[in-house]
Structures are given as C-alpha cells and as structure tokens.
Amino acid sequence: MEHSSRNPALSQVELKLTAEGLRVTLPAQEVPEEAGQNRRVVLLPRLFFDQARQNLLDRLQQFPLQLAALDEEGAEAVADLLPRHFRQLHLNEEARKDPHAAMVRGSVCSCGQMGCAHISEALEGVEAAWSAVTAATRLEWLGWTAETLVHAVLDSWAAQMPMRDAEAELKRIAGRLDTPAYRSKQGELNLAEWLAEMVHNGRLHQPGPELHDVEINLSQAKLQVQADRLQAWTNLLPGVPGAAQGLSLILEQTGKNAEQLAKRFRAQKP
Amino acid sequence: MNQRLFGIWLGEVLFCFSGEVSEARVDAWTAAVRKLTLEPGTRPFQHAALRLAEVRYPVSAGYGRAGASERKGLIGRTLEGLALPVQDTWEMLLNYDAGQLASQQIQAGGEFEFWSKAARFALELMLRGRISPGIRPRQMSGRRRTGQASAQSVWVPSLTDTEDEARFRQLAEAMPPICLAAVQLGTGQEEGSILNRQMGLLYSFLSAMIDYEVRRGYEQLGRGLNAARARYRRGYSPMAELWWNELLSSGDAPSNLQGPLAEIGQLIVDITETGGRPPSDQEEEPEGKSIGSFRLCLRIEPEEPQEDEANLIGGRAKPLPDAPFKSKGQSEQLWRLSFWAEGVEDPRVLLPAGLVWGYPQRDMEIHERQYKDVQQHLLLRLSKAAHIAPVIKEAMQGPCPESIILHPQQMYTFLSKSVSALRKQGVTVQMPTRWTKEGRRHVGVKLKAAGWSGGGEGGSTVDAPKLGIDKLISFEAQAILNDAPLSYEELVELSASKSSLVLFHGEWIEIDTKQIRQVLKFMKRQETGTMTFRELMHLSLDDDFDLHGIPIDAIEAEGMLSMLLAGNGSYMAGLADTPVPSALNGTLRPYQERGFRWLALMRQLGFGALLADDMGLGKTIQVISVLLEGLHSAAGPSLIVCPTSLLGNWQREFARFAPQMRLYVHHGSDRQHGEQFLEMCHEYDIVLTTYQLTGRDATEMREVPWSSIVLDEAQYIKNFGTKQAQSVMKLSSTHRIAMTGTPVENRLSELWSIFHFLNPGYLGSHASFRSRFTGSGERQNAELEKLRKLIAPFLLRRLKSDPDIRKDLPEKIELKSYCSLTAEQARLYQAVTDGLMERISSSEGIARKGLVLSSLTKLKQICDHPRLAGTRLRSSANGERSGKLDRLIELLDLIMDNKEAALIFTQYVQMGELLQEQLSARYGGVPFFLHGGVPKHDRDQMVHAFQEGQGSPLFVLSLRAGGVGLNLTRANHVIHFDRWWNPAVENQATDRVFRIGQQKNVEVHKLICQGTLEERIDELIERKKALSEQVVGSGEHWLTEMSNEELHHLIALQGGL
C-alpha cells in the first residue's frame, strides 16, 4: 500500500493525547474541493499504544540499571527502549507484516470514510512528530511519566515476589534488632546512645552514601547578582546609600578570589 | 607507625585529635601531625594551638571497639588535640588528599572526606555569588545582664536556590556521626533531631569558611568599601548600621553588637529574612517520626555447591557465564554476593534486597523511623555501585536483583579492585568472617620473656643496673594470628597479599595488610631483644604501652618471672627456702618467716619492697631478720629512718632480736656530723635516725653508700614535695625497704612517692601518675586495678583477719611502744627526781613512804603529760608536750585508718579528760570516758552505745573503773597509756575486750617512756613475771620498801633520747 505523498509540516499538525487515543488535527485544506470544510481530525486509538506501553514496562523490568537511570535522569535514559518509528508501536502479530496498513485500518477520521487519505496524512504527521519530540513526550504518548513508569516497574517486581504478609515479614526481620530508636519517651534524641551504636557498628567516622551523590561544580561561573537581592539590602539600610554598591563589589571580589582558588584546585584535580 | 587524625568542628576551630589519652602518645601524635605537609608545601598544623575538648569518644579507640559499659552511651571525655583556626582549616580542606596524608603515615578519619567536600561546596557558592550578609547570636561574656543580648555579623551561604538547598541537605545527611561527638558543638543548635544538628553544624562550618574568605578580600577592595560603610552614631543610628559596618570590617576586633534583647532579636529576624533563613528539618518529621535512609550493604558468603546444576540458575542468583557450578575444593569455592539495605542512621537495620523489592509500599517504618521511597533508594545505590564493580553490573541484568554467584577468580578481582572503591563510596562490604562473628583476624606480637639477662638473678656484672626494675630481661618475639603462632614465611606471604581476604590454612580470613606489614617490619628488627623489667611489667598490664610502636598481645614467661607478672602474689608460693638467720634471737611465726623470705628475695632481685602488714604482725622483726641475713655481705651500714617516737622501739627490738648488730642512733644534739659521722658509719651495722634529720643532715647522709635503707611508717613521704620526702629520695642505696601499717589498698594513688623511693621511675612521672590514677569513675577503677597489678610484686600486705595469719597469731598480741620524753618532760622529771633524792635521806617511816609514793606518782604523771604535774604553758600545743601522747596519736591514726576500735586505759582522771579533749579535736566525736565518778546509768549507756557502734570508736577508761560486768568486745585494741604495775590488774582491764564474743585478735599496747622508771619497772616485771604477784604485790607499796640506792636506780633518767 502506498502512503500519501503529502508530508505535512510538523507545526501544522496538532496532536493531543486523550482518553480515547491520539487526536491528530490536520492543517486546513488547500484543495479546492475541500476548501471551506472543517479541519479533519483523525483519532489513532489507544489500543495502538497499550501494547507498546506494556512492552516498555516488560522490557524495563529486565534492565534495573536503566530503570535507575530513568529515575535519576529522566526519560532520555530509556530512549533506546522506545521504538524508532511510530508505526512500530502497534506491534501485534497481525500488524507486524504491514504496521502502516494496520494503523490505517484501526484509525477513525472525522470525514467518516474508512481508510481515507486523511488518515495516512495524519500518520505521516505523527511519524514525523515522533522522530522530533523528546523521549519524555514519547513516554507521555504511551501514557507514562518517568515517575509512573518507575513505580509501575517496581510494582511489577513486587508482584513477582509476593509476600503473604509484608508487614509481618518486615517486623520479623527488623524486629530481631533490640532497643528502640534513640529517643526517650519525650521524643528527645539520646545522642550518647546513638553515638555508641555507631561505634559498635564501626560507623563513627563513615560519611553517609549521599556524600558521593553531591556534585560540586567548580567550573568557571558567570557571577550574576540579581538586582532584587541588592534592593532588599538597600531597604534594610536606608541610611546607607552605598550599601548595594558595596555588596556588589564584595560579591564580585569574592567571586574573583574564589576563581583563583578554584583554578588552582581544577589544575590539581583531574 | 600510622598516626590517626580525626577532626570535628567546634564552631570556630576544627578540633583535630587522635583519640589517644596517654600523654606520651598524644605528644608523639602532635609531633607527627605538626610536620604534615600538604600541597602546595603548607604545614597547616605547624602553629596550631594545643587544646582540650570534651568529646564523646570511646575508650578503646585503638581497635575502634566500644567497651561494654560504653554500649549504653558514650560519655564525654577530655581529649587533647590541636585547634586548627579557620584560615588553616580552609587551606587544609581545599587541598585535602587522603593519599598524601597516608604517604606521611597519617591515617585520616572518613570525616575529612566530608569536610573537604563541604569546603568545596562553600567555594562553589562563593564562585557563583551565592553568599549573603548574615548575623548570629553570641554568648555574652562576663557578667550577664538580663534583658541584654549580643550578636555577631557574619557572611553566610545563601541557599534560597532549591538545588543548593537540596545539596546542602544531602551533605548534612551525609555527615559522619563523629562530627556530632563534641559535648559542646558551639553552633547554638544542640537540640532536636540528628538531622537538625547536622544541618546546624554544617551551616556554621560553611559560614565560617565563607566569612573568612570574604573578609580576606576586603584588603583588595581598599578604599572602594569606604563609600559602602554607614556613618554610624551610637544612640542615633539604627543597630542595623552598626551590624553593617562590622560586616565590612576585617573581623579582627571583637563585636560591639549588643543591645536590648528585643532590639537584637528584631535585627536577627530582619537580616535573616532579607538574606534567607538557614534550612532546617522541621518539615521533615511527620507525626514526630524521624527520617531514615539506606546505604547499600554487600555481603559475601561462601556458596555451598548444588547437586542439581539447574537449581543453581533458578531463583534470584545468576552465576556469571563461565563460573564453575561445582566446587572442586577450596580453590574452587563459590561465593554469593548479596545485596542489602542498611540503615544509615540506625545501622542495625539490615534488610535483604528481596524484602525491599517485594514490599508493597514505597515507604517503610522501622523503629519509629520513616524510610521513604525505599525501592528507589536501593536501586539508586545499586546503580552507583554498578559503575564501580562490574560484577554488580552483571547482577543487574534482570528484575529484582538480589545477589550473584562469583567464582574464585571473580572474587579475587572484586576484592582487589572494587571493594576499596565501593567503601569509599559509602558502601558497606561484609566479609564472610564478619558474618560468622569472628571478625577481622588480628595479627600481633607475642613476647616470650626468657629470663633475666646478663647472668641470672642478681647478675653482678660491672655494668649491671643498680636497681632490679632496670635489669634487663631477654625476650623472643613471635608473630601471632589471633592466638595462633605465625611463622616468618607465613607473615611475609600475608603481607604480600593485595587483598584483605586471603585463603590461609584452608580457610578464608580477613586481615589488615597494613597491620601485618608493621608486624613484619618489627619482626625483622626485633625478633630477639632485651627490655627492662619495668617495661615488661607495663607491657603486660598497660594497654597504652607498646614496644617500638607495636602493641604486644601476649607475654609468656616462666618461673619466678611468670609469677611476678601474674600480679596476684602467686610467687609467694614459690619463695626459695632462705633460712632464717640462726643469729636471730627469737622465733619467727610462720607468716613472718614467709615475709622474711619475701624480703630476702626482693633484695636478691634488686627490687625495692613495701612491707605493709597490718599493725601488730611484726614488721620490725621481719626487717631485722633480713638485715641480719644480709649482714655479712653488706658493703656498708644500713640506714633506718623512722618517726622520732619510734626510735626507742627500734632500739629495743634490735637489742632483743639482734643484739650483735652494732646500732648507732643518730639523734640528739650530740649526734655526729661531717667526717666524724662518716667514720662512725663504718663502725656500725645499723644507723637509726629520723625523717627530720635526713633533711637537716642531708649532706652527710648522702655521702654514705648505704647497703640498705629502711623507711618505717613510710607514709611520712607520701607527699613528694615535702622536705623529708625529697631528702630521703636523694639517699643512695641499692636495697630499699618501706614499711607501713596503713591500708595501702585504699590509698593506691598516694603510693607514687613511696614507689619512687623504692623503684625510681617504675610508675612514670608524678604528673602522668596523677592524671591517670587520681579521680573517680568507672575508668579510674579500671586504671587503679592496673596499678594494683603493677605494684603487686613489690608489695606484701597481710591482715590480722586473714585466716592464714590468724591461726599463727596468739589471741592476745602484746606490744610495747617505747616513747621519749620531751625536753619539758625531761626537765620536770629530773627536777622531781633530784627533789626526791635530796629529801629522802632525811626522811623515814611513814613520811618516807609518803614522799616516795607522791614522787613516784608525780614522775608517772610527768611521763604521761606535764599538765598532770600542774604546769601550764600558754601554748595550746599539748601534743608536743608529751612524747607518750605523740606515740598514742600515731597508734590511733593507724587504728582509725583500719577502722578498728580501741580502749585507752589511764590511772588518772585528769589524763582521761585531756585524752578526751585531744582525741575529739583530732578525730571528731568525743570519746566516752568512764571513770569512778560516772553513775551506773550513764556507764551502762556508754557501754551499750560503744558496743552498738555508736559514737567514737575510742573509749577512755580509768583502770579501776573497768570493773566486772563490762563487755567492750567492739574494740580489738587495748592501750595502757600508763602502767599499773600489777599484771593482774592490767589483764583484768584487757579482759574487757578479750571476752567471749570477741571475733578478732586483740592487740595490747603498753606505752613506756624510755629511760624512766616506767621502763625499769617493766623490765623488772618481765624478769619476774611468774613471781610478779609476789614481788610486786597488789599495789605499789613494794616500791616504798626499796632502799635509797635501789630507788635512785629505779627512777634516774637514763639514755640520751
């Protein structure tokens, strides 16, 4: 089956994800016989995406590292798990032979005709859009955000490891530990007890794991002091006309000195 | 040897310390750390001030273990360290490099990674201009005025940007617990949750670094800042302008920002709101619960081989592609690396990954702590670990990663390449030995002490040290792994290991390779060697002692050496059978024989000895026996130093037990000096003198090379600074004995001076002794226990109540104490004697009898106390007027020290009253005084009260009042202050205590003024004891029957005392 030779510009195709599916509004027609008629709207049904949505979930379960990256960095981390072409979303057995035809058959046009040229146009527009949008948008079309996808994967994992009574199991394992948290009945922290426990477990000098998550950026920074910040100090010191200027000078000088230190530091550390 | 370096922020300085408390170790640490050099060639600690800080730090810091009592909570300890000011802290942390420190043998605590990152965060904020003027409240110094407050201008981080705030929180949460260990954090935020404290501390630190760096830049701005300053006028201008000007100053001058509480409070609010509030964790505690987080914990366990290979792949564990499925012996052992979530704030929380994945909720609550997004956190930790360790990456190839099987080669690679990097990232790695609770194997050194070096006991080489504690003992060192011996080859093999986990003797063990290399270095240099006995004792008992930087785990010794090291007196059982000198004129009781043999052994070994037997057990005769035993080998005279009141006693005892020993009493105005004294010393075996005279005649005393020096009542030198202590210390002798009856076990901390005399240097310096052994608390008790063991070989103390001793004691021990007359007494005595002899020749019959009796009475009274003879001096120093009273006080001091009770008998009511007065002044509590004038009712009350333990343990009685029916068995001492020269009468008095119900041995003390009629009548009684009733009669009338000549002989004052 040949596709329409027309290739509508991306900006002219409007896409909207609804509960029913992906709603594609085509640009106004230039063909005389259709001039004056309403813009055509093609609906690509949700079922096109459900399989892809499930496939993505299934695949992501097998790649915990990618899942972690999705959680930390966002949708780009799973871009490679998303089909390259929009038509590949609809990947049931039958559709695999000719996914385009399968999509045309499954879509509905406001003109009422089955398999009309508008549908092909819409599909081409969506195909172009799919290539151009971000991974986050693609995920969105599949009905996911990074967060909901992560949670869905974790929920699937949990479903694979059913526990008859999760709370009881948690209590059983955690309950083997004696003594309560380091609080008195009034809720005050007993620091001495907490420190003793840290010593006992060899943790007294150990930083928490978050230390290594904190990124420090000492690359050359452009110092920008917002005017409203300076204004706030002027308001506090109405009798000191030079306050804002002085503050600005100080920040600038400090920034320069810090730059000298950072330069030296950058030179030492790779 | 590696020095540890820990650092905590105290609000204005970074307090750096090692955790050590031993003075010597702190000094060594300070010296090492001051030399620490960092890029670019700076020495941050070079001029750092020494400082003390109270820190909650464990006692057993050496092995990072907390003692049993510390499990409940760490108390603050005062630690000495170096205070690094802001400037040096800033420089040091920006240039911090753990590897650089390690190359200079400094092992920094993990908190330095944290502080270094915090410093770089401060730098980044300054780079981006994310800093702000700020203010902080200040403690007002001097007298507090109510209604007034003080504050200080300071540059602070601006954390209004959400990402900056998030990083600030992350950093704060990552703060190592040690950073909160200072008892006074100095940040003003010392309450609330752990996170709150961490944030307060971090904010304080960042502010200090930023404030320093900002103000440093003012110099470069020069006059450019002048226009920015306020024209502040006190009383007119707003406080904010004063604050502003102080902010723009260099910060060297103290802050003047003081004012009414409300004004300062409002200023703080205004400035904080303008610049942004510091973050707090108030919003983080839902329903009063604190927030928790997890770190990744990896656990390595041996994996048992499975019969069915298919089962091995099932479940969660996935072996690596080429891992063998069956173990073919130890070298083919498989390992399971499993994943766990460990609580950061509560490390006891340890959950297997499977539980975390399978848990149906995002959040968990464990022990009143909320853990949010647990699965995501664990996933994040695993993914970061996967970047470091390829095996973890492999394990993350399927859902719900829980563990992975490794074969030996992968295990080696993991251990050698990944574990260290993982740990640096905050991942816990549990080795198999930890899981089996054996822990990391400790490699240490055991010493086998081979015995005295240089020819055996008392080896007499020319260069032999004079005192036994400095004698050398040869030893062999052996490396041990926990308790098992390690050959040199094995040690070399272990030290070459690149991994901390090794296969050794068929089992996997975890080792500290650094520790092993140190031990190897030691063994190369010191496999055999010598050390002094002093060093050996300290090594065996003192955890802070080490041998050339290596702590010694165990010491083996044999024979006498082993018994001395045991510190429990067990060597007494092995004492050689040194025979009691046949020349001794008397028989030693069995325990006295043992004491003599012990003294002889101590002399042979060259050790100073402290004989601390209970009073009445015969210390004197034991010492005389050992001096007699050493008489023929003695190179010179022996010196005995005692209180003046005991000179007479010693003389009597020598005369009685060793009359052949030539005794010179160095006392009195006619004593020898200078060359004459030195010559005199050659002619005598024993020189007897007092503590006072060792000081006064120090010059000649020091000239004599004494073969032995004996200190009687050695507590006289317990205060090292006194003149008598100092002069005694300067005397020269290789053999020393100290005697005391005081309960030394309760006065261990007072023993330093005595031991410094006996075995100089054995207990270290006075200052270190005081700081270690004086004080109170559980730690002090442990130190005192060590002290007990240290001095045990040199101390012999038996008590009358010891069953072993008791059986050798008579029920009644009679002791005579010879006292001297004071000059006043001697004068009065002489006057009465002269008066009597002058008048007696012209009197006869009843007049003569009356004269004799009245004169004898006067003489007896004078011997008691001059006041009884009717004389009064203006001075109220009654004690100094009577030698007998002095001696009584000495006896009673010992009795009171031992918490015993005594009856004091006197014939004279006036003396009884005087005794009451003196004893209540000295001991508090007025002793009962029972005499003929006391009504029966009162008498019964006194006796009852005394027996019940009420009131003073001293009871004064007149001899006659001690009639029948009195039961005073509470007392086990009877002191006859003056004599009734009829033994039957005295015995009757004594029997007040020696009755049914008396549980203790009784000591009967008879005070006798030497050189007076008391002494002579006593001799008479002794000679004719069996016939005493016939000779002496029931009264004193027999005295009136004596001829003038006999009378004169009886009463004439004799002796030069």
Short mmCIF file of N, CA and C in Angstrom, two decimals, chain B residues 166-278:
data_model
loop_
_atom_site.label_atom_id
_atom_site.label_comp_id
_atom_site.label_asym_id
_atom_site.label_seq_id
_atom_site.Cartn_x
_atom_site.Cartn_y
_atom_site.Cartn_z
N ALA B 166 18.91 21.60 48.31
CA ALA B 166 18.87 20.13 48.26
C ALA B 166 20.26 19.55 48.50
N ARG B 167 21.26 20.18 47.89
CA ARG B 167 22.63 19.66 48.07
C ARG B 167 23.09 19.88 49.50
N PHE B 168 22.69 21.02 50.06
CA PHE B 168 23.03 21.29 51.46
C PHE B 168 22.47 20.18 52.35
N ARG B 169 21.22 19.83 52.11
CA ARG B 169 20.60 18.78 52.92
C ARG B 169 21.30 17.45 52.74
N GLN B 170 21.60 17.14 51.50
CA GLN B 170 22.27 15.86 51.23
C GLN B 170 23.59 15.80 51.97
N LEU B 171 24.33 16.91 51.90
CA LEU B 171 25.61 16.96 52.60
C LEU B 171 25.42 16.77 54.09
N ALA B 172 24.46 17.49 54.64
CA ALA B 172 24.20 17.40 56.08
C ALA B 172 23.84 15.97 56.46
N GLU B 173 23.01 15.34 55.67
CA GLU B 173 22.60 13.96 55.98
C GLU B 173 23.78 13.01 55.91
N ALA B 174 24.76 13.37 55.09
CA ALA B 174 25.92 12.50 54.93
C ALA B 174 26.99 12.74 56.00
N MET B 175 26.72 13.65 56.91
CA MET B 175 27.74 14.00 57.92
C MET B 175 28.04 12.78 58.79
N PRO B 176 29.32 12.40 58.94
CA PRO B 176 29.64 11.23 59.78
C PRO B 176 29.28 11.50 61.22
N PRO B 177 28.85 10.51 61.97
CA PRO B 177 28.43 10.68 63.35
C PRO B 177 29.47 11.37 64.23
N ILE B 178 30.75 11.13 63.98
CA ILE B 178 31.78 11.70 64.84
C ILE B 178 31.68 13.22 64.90
N CYS B 179 31.16 13.81 63.84
CA CYS B 179 31.09 15.27 63.80
C CYS B 179 30.15 15.82 64.87
N LEU B 180 29.27 14.97 65.38
CA LEU B 180 28.34 15.43 66.42
C LEU B 180 28.81 15.03 67.80
N ALA B 181 30.06 14.57 67.90
CA ALA B 181 30.52 13.98 69.16
C ALA B 181 30.98 14.99 70.20
N ALA B 182 31.18 16.26 69.78
CA ALA B 182 31.62 17.24 70.78
C ALA B 182 30.48 17.50 71.75
N VAL B 183 30.79 17.55 73.02
CA VAL B 183 29.74 17.79 74.01
C VAL B 183 29.16 19.19 73.83
N GLN B 184 30.03 20.15 73.48
CA GLN B 184 29.57 21.50 73.18
C GLN B 184 29.87 21.75 71.71
N LEU B 185 28.83 21.76 70.88
CA LEU B 185 29.08 21.91 69.46
C LEU B 185 29.45 23.33 69.08
N GLY B 186 29.03 24.28 69.90
CA GLY B 186 29.40 25.66 69.62
C GLY B 186 28.64 26.25 68.45
N THR B 187 27.54 25.60 68.08
CA THR B 187 26.80 26.12 66.92
C THR B 187 25.48 26.73 67.34
N GLY B 188 25.17 26.61 68.62
CA GLY B 188 23.88 27.13 69.09
C GLY B 188 22.72 26.23 68.71
N GLN B 189 23.01 25.13 68.00
CA GLN B 189 21.91 24.24 67.61
C GLN B 189 22.21 22.86 68.15
N GLU B 190 21.95 22.73 69.45
CA GLU B 190 22.36 21.48 70.07
C GLU B 190 21.17 20.71 70.60
N GLU B 191 20.05 20.90 69.94
CA GLU B 191 18.88 20.14 70.33
C GLU B 191 18.22 19.63 69.06
N GLY B 192 17.23 18.78 69.32
CA GLY B 192 16.45 18.35 68.17
C GLY B 192 17.01 17.10 67.55
N SER B 193 16.55 16.83 66.34
CA SER B 193 16.89 15.59 65.66
C SER B 193 18.36 15.59 65.24
N ILE B 194 18.80 14.42 64.83
CA ILE B 194 20.17 14.31 64.34
C ILE B 194 20.34 15.21 63.12
N LEU B 195 19.37 15.18 62.23
CA LEU B 195 19.48 15.98 61.00
C LEU B 195 19.54 17.46 61.34
N ASN B 196 18.76 17.87 62.29
CA ASN B 196 18.78 19.28 62.70
C ASN B 196 20.17 19.69 63.17
N ARG B 197 20.76 18.85 63.96
CA ARG B 197 22.11 19.15 64.46
C ARG B 197 23.12 19.14 63.33
N GLN B 198 22.96 18.17 62.43
CA GLN B 198 23.89 18.10 61.30
C GLN B 198 23.79 19.37 60.45
N MET B 199 22.58 19.80 60.23
CA MET B 199 22.39 20.99 59.39
C MET B 199 22.95 22.22 60.09
N GLY B 200 22.71 22.32 61.39
CA GLY B 200 23.23 23.46 62.13
C GLY B 200 24.75 23.50 62.09
N LEU B 201 25.35 22.33 62.26
CA LEU B 201 26.80 22.26 62.28
C LEU B 201 27.38 22.60 60.90
N LEU B 202 26.76 22.06 59.87
CA LEU B 202 27.24 22.31 58.51
C LEU B 202 27.11 23.78 58.16
N TYR B 203 25.99 24.37 58.55
CA TYR B 203 25.77 25.79 58.28
C TYR B 203 26.82 26.64 58.98
N SER B 204 27.11 26.28 60.22
CA SER B 204 28.13 27.01 60.97
C SER B 204 29.49 26.90 60.29
N PHE B 205 29.80 25.70 59.82
CA PHE B 205 31.08 25.48 59.15
C PHE B 205 31.17 26.30 57.86
N LEU B 206 30.13 26.20 57.04
CA LEU B 206 30.13 26.93 55.76
C LEU B 206 30.24 28.43 56.01
N SER B 207 29.51 28.91 57.00
CA SER B 207 29.55 30.34 57.32
C SER B 207 30.95 30.77 57.70
N ALA B 208 31.61 29.96 58.51
CA ALA B 208 32.96 30.33 58.96
C ALA B 208 33.92 30.41 57.78
N MET B 209 33.83 29.45 56.87
CA MET B 209 34.75 29.44 55.72
C MET B 209 34.45 30.64 54.81
N ILE B 210 33.16 30.87 54.58
CA ILE B 210 32.77 31.95 53.68
C ILE B 210 33.15 33.29 54.30
N ASP B 211 32.86 33.44 55.57
CA ASP B 211 33.15 34.69 56.25
C ASP B 211 34.63 35.02 56.18
N TYR B 212 35.45 34.01 56.40
CA TYR B 212 36.90 34.23 56.34
C TYR B 212 37.32 34.67 54.94
N GLU B 213 36.85 33.95 53.94
CA GLU B 213 37.29 34.21 52.57
C GLU B 213 36.80 35.57 52.09
N VAL B 214 35.58 35.93 52.46
CA VAL B 214 35.04 37.22 52.03
C VAL B 214 35.85 38.36 52.65
N ARG B 215 36.09 38.27 53.91
CA ARG B 215 36.78 39.38 54.59
C ARG B 215 38.24 39.48 54.12
N ARG B 216 38.76 38.34 53.71
CA ARG B 216 40.13 38.35 53.19
C ARG B 216 40.22 39.25 51.97
N GLY B 217 39.10 39.33 51.26
CA GLY B 217 39.10 40.11 50.02
C GLY B 217 38.96 41.62 50.24
N TYR B 218 38.66 42.06 51.43
CA TYR B 218 38.44 43.49 51.67
C TYR B 218 39.71 44.30 51.39
N GLU B 219 40.80 43.67 51.71
CA GLU B 219 42.08 44.36 51.51
C GLU B 219 42.24 44.78 50.05
N GLN B 220 41.82 43.89 49.19
CA GLN B 220 41.97 44.18 47.75
C GLN B 220 41.01 45.28 47.31
N LEU B 221 39.90 45.41 48.01
CA LEU B 221 38.95 46.46 47.66
C LEU B 221 39.42 47.81 48.17
N GLY B 222 40.23 47.77 49.18
CA GLY B 222 40.82 49.00 49.70
C GLY B 222 39.77 50.03 50.04
N ARG B 223 39.96 51.24 49.50
CA ARG B 223 39.05 52.34 49.82
C ARG B 223 37.72 52.19 49.11
N GLY B 224 37.67 51.25 48.20
CA GLY B 224 36.42 51.05 47.47
C GLY B 224 35.24 50.76 48.38
N LEU B 225 35.55 50.27 49.59
CA LEU B 225 34.46 49.94 50.50
C LEU B 225 34.04 51.12 51.37
N ASN B 226 34.85 52.14 51.36
CA ASN B 226 34.55 53.25 52.27
C ASN B 226 33.16 53.81 52.04
N ALA B 227 32.83 53.97 50.77
CA ALA B 227 31.52 54.55 50.45
C ALA B 227 30.39 53.64 50.90
N ALA B 228 30.70 52.39 51.05
CA ALA B 228 29.64 51.44 51.40
C ALA B 228 29.35 51.45 52.89
N ARG B 229 30.25 52.04 53.67
CA ARG B 229 30.07 51.99 55.12
C ARG B 229 29.04 53.00 55.58
N ALA B 230 28.43 52.67 56.70
CA ALA B 230 27.43 53.56 57.27
C ALA B 230 28.12 54.58 58.16
N ARG B 231 27.52 55.77 58.24
CA ARG B 231 28.03 56.75 59.21
C ARG B 231 27.28 56.54 60.51
N TYR B 232 27.78 55.56 61.21
CA TYR B 232 27.05 55.13 62.40
C TYR B 232 27.33 56.05 63.57
N ARG B 233 26.25 56.44 64.28
CA ARG B 233 26.42 57.20 65.51
C ARG B 233 25.62 56.50 66.60
N ARG B 234 26.32 56.07 67.63
CA ARG B 234 25.67 55.34 68.72
C ARG B 234 24.61 56.22 69.36
N GLY B 235 23.48 55.61 69.56
CA GLY B 235 22.37 56.34 70.17
C GLY B 235 21.46 56.99 69.15
N TYR B 236 21.94 57.14 67.92
CA TYR B 236 21.13 57.78 66.88
C TYR B 236 20.84 56.83 65.73
N SER B 237 21.89 56.21 65.28
CA SER B 237 21.73 55.37 64.09
C SER B 237 21.11 54.03 64.48
N PRO B 238 20.40 53.41 63.52
CA PRO B 238 19.83 52.09 63.81
C PRO B 238 20.92 51.05 63.99
N MET B 239 20.59 50.01 64.75
CA MET B 239 21.53 48.92 65.06
C MET B 239 21.99 48.24 63.77
N ALA B 240 21.11 48.24 62.77
CA ALA B 240 21.47 47.56 61.51
C ALA B 240 22.72 48.17 60.90
N GLU B 241 22.92 49.48 61.11
CA GLU B 241 24.10 50.12 60.52
C GLU B 241 25.36 49.71 61.25
N LEU B 242 25.25 49.51 62.54
CA LEU B 242 26.40 49.03 63.29
C LEU B 242 26.76 47.62 62.79
N TRP B 243 25.71 46.82 62.64
CA TRP B 243 25.92 45.46 62.13
C TRP B 243 26.60 45.50 60.77
N TRP B 244 26.12 46.40 59.91
CA TRP B 244 26.64 46.51 58.55
C TRP B 244 28.12 46.89 58.58
N ASN B 245 28.47 47.85 59.40
CA ASN B 245 29.86 48.28 59.48
C ASN B 245 30.75 47.15 60.00
N GLU B 246 30.24 46.40 60.94
CA GLU B 246 31.03 45.28 61.46
C GLU B 246 31.19 44.22 60.38
N LEU B 247 30.18 44.07 59.57
CA LEU B 247 30.26 43.10 58.47
C LEU B 247 31.35 43.51 57.49
N LEU B 248 31.53 44.80 57.35
CA LEU B 248 32.52 45.30 56.39
C LEU B 248 33.90 45.48 57.01
N SER B 249 34.04 45.06 58.25
CA SER B 249 35.35 45.19 58.89
C SER B 249 36.12 43.88 58.71
N SER B 250 37.37 43.93 59.08
CA SER B 250 38.22 42.74 58.88
C SER B 250 37.85 41.61 59.82
N GLY B 251 37.10 41.93 60.90
CA GLY B 251 36.69 40.86 61.81
C GLY B 251 37.69 40.58 62.91
N ASP B 252 38.79 41.35 62.96
CA ASP B 252 39.78 41.09 63.99
C ASP B 252 39.32 41.60 65.35
N ALA B 253 38.62 42.75 65.34
CA ALA B 253 38.20 43.33 66.62
C ALA B 253 36.95 42.61 67.13
N PRO B 254 36.78 42.54 68.45
CA PRO B 254 35.57 41.88 68.96
C PRO B 254 34.33 42.68 68.60
N SER B 255 33.21 41.96 68.53
CA SER B 255 31.97 42.60 68.12
C SER B 255 31.41 43.50 69.22
N ASN B 256 30.84 44.65 68.77
CA ASN B 256 30.19 45.55 69.74
C ASN B 256 28.69 45.46 69.64
N LEU B 257 28.23 44.47 68.91
CA LEU B 257 26.79 44.39 68.63
C LEU B 257 26.06 43.86 69.85
N GLN B 258 25.71 44.77 70.71
CA GLN B 258 24.99 44.39 71.93
C GLN B 258 23.86 45.37 72.14
N GLY B 259 22.84 44.89 72.73
CA GLY B 259 21.75 45.81 73.00
C GLY B 259 20.61 45.10 73.67
N PRO B 260 19.50 45.78 73.80
CA PRO B 260 18.33 45.15 74.42
C PRO B 260 17.94 43.91 73.62
N LEU B 261 17.45 42.94 74.36
CA LEU B 261 17.09 41.66 73.78
C LEU B 261 16.15 41.82 72.60
N ALA B 262 15.15 42.67 72.77
CA ALA B 262 14.14 42.84 71.72
C ALA B 262 14.77 43.44 70.47
N GLU B 263 15.63 44.37 70.65
CA GLU B 263 16.25 45.04 69.50
C GLU B 263 17.15 44.09 68.72
N ILE B 264 17.95 43.38 69.45
CA ILE B 264 18.84 42.42 68.80
C ILE B 264 18.01 41.33 68.12
N GLY B 265 16.99 40.87 68.83
CA GLY B 265 16.13 39.84 68.27
C GLY B 265 15.50 40.30 66.96
N GLN B 266 15.01 41.54 66.93
CA GLN B 266 14.38 42.05 65.71
C GLN B 266 15.40 42.18 64.59
N LEU B 267 16.61 42.60 64.94
CA LEU B 267 17.67 42.73 63.94
C LEU B 267 17.95 41.37 63.31
N ILE B 268 18.01 40.35 64.14
CA ILE B 268 18.27 39.00 63.63
C ILE B 268 17.16 38.59 62.68
N VAL B 269 15.94 38.87 63.06
CA VAL B 269 14.81 38.49 62.20
C VAL B 269 14.90 39.22 60.86
N ASP B 270 15.16 40.53 60.92
CA ASP B 270 15.21 41.33 59.68
C ASP B 270 16.31 40.83 58.74
N ILE B 271 17.46 40.60 59.30
CA ILE B 271 18.59 40.20 58.46
C ILE B 271 18.36 38.80 57.91
N THR B 272 17.86 37.93 58.75
CA THR B 272 17.63 36.55 58.30
C THR B 272 16.59 36.53 57.19
N GLU B 273 15.59 37.33 57.32
CA GLU B 273 14.55 37.32 56.28
C GLU B 273 15.04 37.96 54.99
N THR B 274 15.90 38.92 55.13
CA THR B 274 16.45 39.55 53.93
C THR B 274 17.38 38.59 53.21
N GLY B 275 18.22 37.94 53.95
CA GLY B 275 19.22 37.08 53.33
C GLY B 275 18.79 35.66 53.12
N GLY B 276 17.68 35.28 53.77
CA GLY B 276 17.26 33.88 53.64
C GLY B 276 17.55 33.11 54.91
N ARG B 277 16.57 32.33 55.34
CA ARG B 277 16.73 31.54 56.56
C ARG B 277 17.60 30.33 56.28
N PRO B 278 18.37 29.92 57.26
CA PRO B 278 19.10 28.66 57.06
C PRO B 278 18.09 27.52 57.04
#
